[in-house]
mmCIF file of C-alpha atoms in Angstrom:
data_model
loop_
_atom_site.group_PDB
_atom_site.id
_atom_site.type_symbol
_atom_site.label_atom_id
_atom_site.label_comp_id
_atom_site.label_asym_id
_atom_site.label_seq_id
_atom_site.Cartn_x
_atom_site.Cartn_y
_atom_site.Cartn_z
ATOM 1 C CA ASN A 26 120.429 84.311 117.429
ATOM 2 C CA THR A 27 120.495 81.039 120.183
ATOM 3 C CA ALA A 28 123.558 80.981 122.230
ATOM 4 C CA TYR A 29 125.319 77.135 122.370
ATOM 5 C CA ARG A 30 128.014 76.433 125.337
ATOM 6 C CA PHE A 31 130.594 74.213 124.563
ATOM 7 C CA ARG A 32 133.823 72.678 126.628
ATOM 8 C CA GLY A 33 136.026 70.266 125.824
ATOM 9 C CA ASN A 34 138.585 67.614 127.639
ATOM 10 C CA SER A 35 140.717 64.790 126.309
ATOM 11 C CA ARG A 36 141.761 61.582 126.953
ATOM 12 C CA ASN A 37 145.390 59.912 127.156
ATOM 13 C CA GLN A 38 145.862 56.293 125.727
ATOM 14 C CA GLN A 39 144.710 54.930 128.886
ATOM 15 C CA GLY A 40 141.189 56.770 129.118
ATOM 16 C CA ILE A 41 142.523 59.262 131.790
ATOM 17 C CA THR A 42 140.441 62.517 131.389
ATOM 18 C CA ASN A 43 142.120 65.336 131.822
ATOM 19 C CA SER A 44 140.273 68.662 133.407
ATOM 20 C CA SER A 45 137.700 70.216 130.767
ATOM 21 C CA THR A 46 138.340 73.666 129.111
ATOM 22 C CA SER A 47 136.657 76.687 129.603
ATOM 23 C CA TRP A 48 133.146 77.172 128.164
ATOM 24 C CA VAL A 49 133.163 78.706 124.796
ATOM 25 C CA THR A 50 129.539 80.416 123.661
ATOM 26 C CA LYS A 51 129.056 81.016 120.083
ATOM 27 C CA TYR A 52 125.709 82.487 118.663
ATOM 28 C CA THR A 53 124.051 80.962 115.830
ATOM 29 C CA LEU A 54 123.333 83.841 112.731
ATOM 30 C CA SER A 55 119.809 85.849 113.822
ATOM 31 C CA VAL A 56 117.063 86.265 111.004
ATOM 32 C CA GLU A 57 116.658 89.835 109.289
ATOM 33 C CA PRO A 58 113.673 91.338 110.931
ATOM 34 C CA GLY A 59 110.118 91.389 108.495
ATOM 35 C CA LEU A 60 108.057 94.643 108.236
ATOM 36 C CA ILE A 61 108.355 97.233 110.447
ATOM 37 C CA LYS A 62 104.958 98.629 110.579
ATOM 38 C CA VAL A 63 104.601 102.587 111.148
ATOM 39 C CA THR A 64 101.570 104.702 110.774
ATOM 40 C CA THR A 65 100.779 108.484 110.605
ATOM 41 C CA SER A 66 101.445 110.161 114.050
ATOM 42 C CA THR A 67 99.004 113.194 115.401
ATOM 43 C CA TYR A 68 102.035 115.544 114.819
ATOM 44 C CA ALA A 69 103.356 116.392 112.042
ATOM 45 C CA THR A 70 106.616 115.800 112.266
ATOM 46 C CA TRP A 71 106.130 112.407 113.883
ATOM 47 C CA ILE A 72 105.751 109.017 112.676
ATOM 48 C CA ARG A 73 104.804 105.687 115.354
ATOM 49 C CA MET A 74 106.499 102.754 115.078
ATOM 50 C CA VAL A 75 103.653 100.171 115.863
ATOM 51 C CA SER A 76 105.503 96.819 115.637
ATOM 52 C CA ILE A 77 108.493 94.833 114.230
ATOM 53 C CA ASP A 78 108.621 91.384 112.816
ATOM 54 C CA GLU A 79 110.685 89.554 114.308
ATOM 55 C CA ASN A 80 110.663 86.841 112.271
ATOM 56 C CA SER A 81 111.473 84.448 115.098
ATOM 57 C CA ASN A 82 114.482 85.918 116.644
ATOM 58 C CA SER A 83 115.356 85.149 120.075
ATOM 59 C CA GLU A 84 114.196 87.928 122.764
ATOM 60 C CA ASP A 85 117.632 88.860 122.779
ATOM 61 C CA THR A 86 118.437 89.980 119.558
ATOM 62 C CA GLU A 87 119.376 93.666 118.614
ATOM 63 C CA TYR A 88 117.943 95.405 115.970
ATOM 64 C CA ALA A 89 119.042 98.755 114.107
ATOM 65 C CA ILE A 90 116.401 100.929 112.934
ATOM 66 C CA GLU A 91 117.319 103.164 110.021
ATOM 67 C CA ILE A 92 115.175 105.653 108.148
ATOM 68 C CA SER A 93 115.187 108.293 105.334
ATOM 69 C CA SER A 94 113.196 110.245 103.202
ATOM 70 C CA ARG A 95 115.083 108.362 100.218
ATOM 71 C CA PRO A 96 113.593 105.236 98.767
ATOM 72 C CA ASP A 97 117.629 104.370 98.050
ATOM 73 C CA PHE A 98 118.751 105.072 101.544
ATOM 74 C CA ALA A 99 121.195 107.200 100.547
ATOM 75 C CA GLU A 100 120.551 109.664 102.943
ATOM 76 C CA LYS A 101 119.653 108.095 106.193
ATOM 77 C CA LYS A 102 119.244 108.462 110.052
ATOM 78 C CA TYR A 103 118.802 106.120 112.873
ATOM 79 C CA VAL A 104 115.809 105.712 115.617
ATOM 80 C CA ASN A 105 117.328 105.616 119.167
ATOM 81 C CA ILE A 106 115.163 103.876 121.761
ATOM 82 C CA ASP A 107 113.950 107.135 122.706
ATOM 83 C CA GLY A 108 112.149 107.785 119.270
ATOM 84 C CA GLU A 109 115.281 110.290 118.577
ATOM 85 C CA LEU A 110 117.314 110.139 115.205
ATOM 86 C CA SER A 111 121.132 109.785 115.233
ATOM 87 C CA GLY A 112 123.544 109.657 112.699
ATOM 88 C CA SER A 113 125.135 106.411 113.797
ATOM 89 C CA GLU A 114 123.561 103.054 114.275
ATOM 90 C CA VAL A 115 121.891 102.559 117.325
ATOM 91 C CA TRP A 116 120.889 99.338 118.843
ATOM 92 C CA GLY A 117 118.159 97.752 120.971
ATOM 93 C CA THR A 118 116.419 94.750 121.747
ATOM 94 C CA LEU A 119 112.246 94.078 122.147
ATOM 95 C CA LYS A 120 112.920 92.321 125.174
ATOM 96 C CA ILE A 121 110.718 94.305 127.828
ATOM 97 C CA GLY A 122 112.436 95.569 130.933
ATOM 98 C CA ALA A 123 115.673 95.118 129.134
ATOM 99 C CA ALA A 124 118.193 99.054 129.512
ATOM 100 C CA ASN A 125 118.478 98.825 125.543
ATOM 101 C CA TYR A 126 114.338 98.209 125.237
ATOM 102 C CA LEU A 127 112.693 99.161 121.717
ATOM 103 C CA SER A 128 109.341 99.880 122.508
ATOM 104 C CA LEU A 129 106.384 98.271 120.208
ATOM 105 C CA ALA A 130 104.434 101.989 120.741
ATOM 106 C CA LEU A 131 107.782 104.607 119.798
ATOM 107 C CA ASN A 132 107.013 107.528 118.434
ATOM 108 C CA VAL A 133 109.689 108.759 116.057
ATOM 109 C CA LYS A 134 110.784 112.556 116.265
ATOM 110 C CA GLY A 135 112.389 115.219 114.373
ATOM 111 C CA LEU A 136 110.752 114.519 111.155
ATOM 112 C CA ALA A 137 110.130 116.474 107.919
ATOM 113 C CA ALA A 138 106.256 117.816 107.697
ATOM 114 C CA ASN A 139 104.481 116.080 104.564
ATOM 115 C CA THR A 140 107.428 113.980 103.816
ATOM 116 C CA ILE A 141 106.722 110.136 102.794
ATOM 117 C CA TYR A 142 109.971 107.920 105.095
ATOM 118 C CA TYR A 143 110.942 104.859 104.528
ATOM 119 C CA VAL A 144 111.819 102.453 107.651
ATOM 120 C CA ARG A 145 113.635 99.221 107.740
ATOM 121 C CA GLY A 146 115.653 97.195 110.320
ATOM 122 C CA LYS A 147 118.426 94.776 110.770
ATOM 123 C CA SER A 148 119.557 92.247 113.193
ATOM 124 C CA ARG A 149 122.838 91.305 115.326
ATOM 125 C CA ASN A 150 123.456 88.138 117.185
ATOM 126 C CA GLY A 151 124.960 87.566 120.419
ATOM 127 C CA ASP A 152 128.657 87.467 118.912
ATOM 128 C CA GLY A 153 128.136 90.870 117.044
ATOM 129 C CA VAL A 154 126.930 89.326 113.384
ATOM 130 C CA GLU A 155 124.323 91.569 111.285
ATOM 131 C CA SER A 156 121.956 90.346 109.319
ATOM 132 C CA GLY A 157 120.839 91.701 105.810
ATOM 133 C CA TYR A 158 118.357 94.490 106.049
ATOM 134 C CA GLY A 159 114.356 93.387 106.560
ATOM 135 C CA THR A 160 111.199 95.025 104.092
ATOM 136 C CA VAL A 161 110.839 98.249 103.688
ATOM 137 C CA SER A 162 107.623 99.870 104.998
ATOM 138 C CA SER A 163 106.840 103.605 104.510
ATOM 139 C CA VAL A 164 104.308 106.965 105.575
ATOM 140 C CA ALA A 165 103.956 110.201 104.987
ATOM 141 C CA THR A 166 104.170 112.221 107.945
ATOM 142 C CA LEU A 167 101.201 114.769 108.430
ATOM 143 C CA ALA A 168 100.915 118.081 106.364
ATOM 144 C CA THR A 169 101.520 121.480 108.883
ATOM 145 C CA GLU A 170 98.241 123.170 109.656
ATOM 146 C CA PRO A 171 97.686 126.230 107.224
ATOM 147 C CA GLU A 172 98.516 129.790 108.388
ATOM 148 C CA ILE A 173 95.725 132.059 107.143
ATOM 149 C CA THR A 174 97.572 134.667 106.126
ATOM 150 C CA SER A 175 94.386 137.230 104.963
ATOM 151 C CA ILE A 176 90.784 137.308 103.712
ATOM 152 C CA GLU A 177 90.001 139.964 101.467
ATOM 153 C CA PRO A 178 86.491 140.967 99.002
ATOM 154 C CA LYS A 179 87.172 139.498 95.671
ATOM 155 C CA ALA A 180 88.143 143.017 93.572
ATOM 156 C CA GLY A 181 85.991 143.515 90.865
ATOM 157 C CA SER A 182 83.417 141.292 92.135
ATOM 158 C CA GLU A 183 79.723 141.993 91.417
ATOM 159 C CA ARG A 184 78.257 139.245 94.135
ATOM 160 C CA SER A 185 79.564 138.433 97.578
ATOM 161 C CA ALA A 186 82.909 136.798 97.227
ATOM 162 C CA LEU A 187 86.225 136.499 99.130
ATOM 163 C CA VAL A 188 89.847 135.577 98.078
ATOM 164 C CA VAL A 189 91.569 133.738 101.094
ATOM 165 C CA LYS A 190 95.354 133.260 101.373
ATOM 166 C CA TYR A 191 97.168 131.260 103.155
ATOM 167 C CA ASN A 192 100.478 129.340 103.762
ATOM 168 C CA GLY A 193 100.971 125.544 103.863
ATOM 169 C CA ASN A 194 103.091 122.773 102.725
ATOM 170 C CA GLY A 195 100.134 120.439 102.151
ATOM 171 C CA SER A 196 99.433 118.522 98.861
ATOM 172 C CA GLY A 197 96.153 120.030 99.418
ATOM 173 C CA TYR A 198 93.869 121.791 100.967
ATOM 174 C CA SER A 199 90.060 122.615 101.695
ATOM 175 C CA ILE A 200 88.291 125.305 103.575
ATOM 176 C CA GLU A 201 85.718 125.572 106.253
ATOM 177 C CA TYR A 202 83.200 128.473 106.387
ATOM 178 C CA SER A 203 80.039 129.447 109.097
ATOM 179 C CA THR A 204 78.016 132.566 109.015
ATOM 180 C CA THR A 205 77.249 132.081 112.720
ATOM 181 C CA ALA A 206 79.337 132.876 115.613
ATOM 182 C CA PRO A 207 80.525 130.123 118.192
ATOM 183 C CA PRO A 208 79.012 128.341 119.685
ATOM 184 C CA TYR A 209 76.140 127.951 116.913
ATOM 185 C CA GLU A 210 77.957 128.013 114.029
ATOM 186 C CA VAL A 211 77.453 125.812 110.955
ATOM 187 C CA TRP A 212 80.613 124.765 108.966
ATOM 188 C CA GLN A 213 79.986 124.425 105.331
#
């Protein structure tokens, strides 16, 4: 994505030049971006985009970031410069201070909890010619906190036993308990 400027002029048979043509600018192609590094966020419906491998593109190169919960990207959205999801392509540069600056510490919001998301990007040069998609990365959002709906003594139990019921979307759960009141609780 490097700009080159050209202009020409001509000479007649006696070597006299006329005035030059207007400058014409043409860009070399941009390279597809490398890996977009993503991590789990502290919120169940967010992920954090940490870095984009620019893959030797110039700082003026624009990128579109695609995200999907399907590895084949059959259903996809695009990430805008504020971390919001859009149904259409949104282009931004990594150039600090640009109006359409894609932060390298961008929280991507509006996702489903406990879901694996796949992320990839493509670039385009100054003439608007797009590259192919780069390497796909993936990360899972956090599960939501479980909601304890009831704690009851276990019916028919000869010992002290409790049944804990809860709702949540986690793939697994653990329960901690204490027999002493705060602030002296000892979690087990």
